[in-house]
Amino acid sequence: MTTSVVSIVYVNDAPAAARFYGDLLGMSPSFETPGYITFDLGPGADLGLWSGQFDGLSPDVPRTSEVCLAIGGGRPDELNAIFEQWKSKGVTILREPYDAGFGLTFLAADPDGNRIRVAPKD
């Protein structure tokens, strides 16, 4: 059996969210409908952006999950470069780079308040 894991992020506007994530990831969507857009992140992994499920999402609503973008090698200079790039693009930074025990990491938010962590790949 072939399996794939799709991490779904609920957003207010799927095309707008796709532009945001496409810019951050440096890639184009692999599947698009007006309310559901996915990015192929590699074998067996996709990121799905789904609108219409939670109209009027508010950044004040606590989020209990996050998308983690794991970078290979775990080099602090690479993570810091991504942090500076995102900051220069105006991405909301929730926590600047810090050592979390598993390596250097930082936490950002998309325009809907969903959390995005950048961390070293295990």
mmCIF file of N, CA, C and O in Angstrom, residues 3 12 19 28 37-38 44 47:
data_model
loop_
_atom_site.group_PDB
_atom_site.id
_atom_site.type_symbol
_atom_site.label_atom_id
_atom_site.label_comp_id
_atom_site.label_asym_id
_atom_site.label_seq_id
_atom_site.Cartn_x
_atom_site.Cartn_y
_atom_site.Cartn_z
ATOM 1 N N THR A 3 1.256 5.138 0.822
ATOM 2 C CA THR A 3 0.625 6.139 1.680
ATOM 3 C C THR A 3 1.291 7.488 1.482
ATOM 4 O O THR A 3 2.442 7.575 1.049
ATOM 5 N N ASN A 12 -8.231 31.354 5.573
ATOM 6 C CA ASN A 12 -9.403 32.091 5.103
ATOM 7 C C ASN A 12 -9.461 32.170 3.584
ATOM 8 O O ASN A 12 -10.542 32.156 3.000
ATOM 9 N N ARG A 19 0.011 31.843 -2.240
ATOM 10 C CA ARG A 19 1.032 32.813 -2.642
ATOM 11 C C ARG A 19 2.041 33.006 -1.509
ATOM 12 O O ARG A 19 3.259 33.052 -1.736
ATOM 13 N N SER A 28 5.824 26.150 -6.525
ATOM 14 C CA SER A 28 4.461 26.354 -6.991
ATOM 15 C C SER A 28 3.576 25.215 -6.490
ATOM 16 O O SER A 28 4.058 24.111 -6.244
ATOM 17 N N ILE A 37 -5.614 23.886 -1.966
ATOM 18 C CA ILE A 37 -4.384 23.942 -2.757
ATOM 19 C C ILE A 37 -3.316 23.147 -2.014
ATOM 20 O O ILE A 37 -3.189 23.260 -0.788
ATOM 21 N N THR A 38 -2.552 22.339 -2.758
ATOM 22 C CA THR A 38 -1.491 21.563 -2.121
ATOM 23 C C THR A 38 -0.129 21.865 -2.742
ATOM 24 O O THR A 38 -0.031 22.284 -3.892
ATOM 25 N N GLY A 44 5.778 11.281 -0.473
ATOM 26 C CA GLY A 44 4.860 10.965 0.621
ATOM 27 C C GLY A 44 4.475 12.110 1.532
ATOM 28 O O GLY A 44 3.896 11.889 2.582
ATOM 29 N N LEU A 47 1.652 19.564 1.668
ATOM 30 C CA LEU A 47 1.073 20.617 2.499
ATOM 31 C C LEU A 47 -0.213 21.056 1.820
ATOM 32 O O LEU A 47 -0.186 21.469 0.654
#
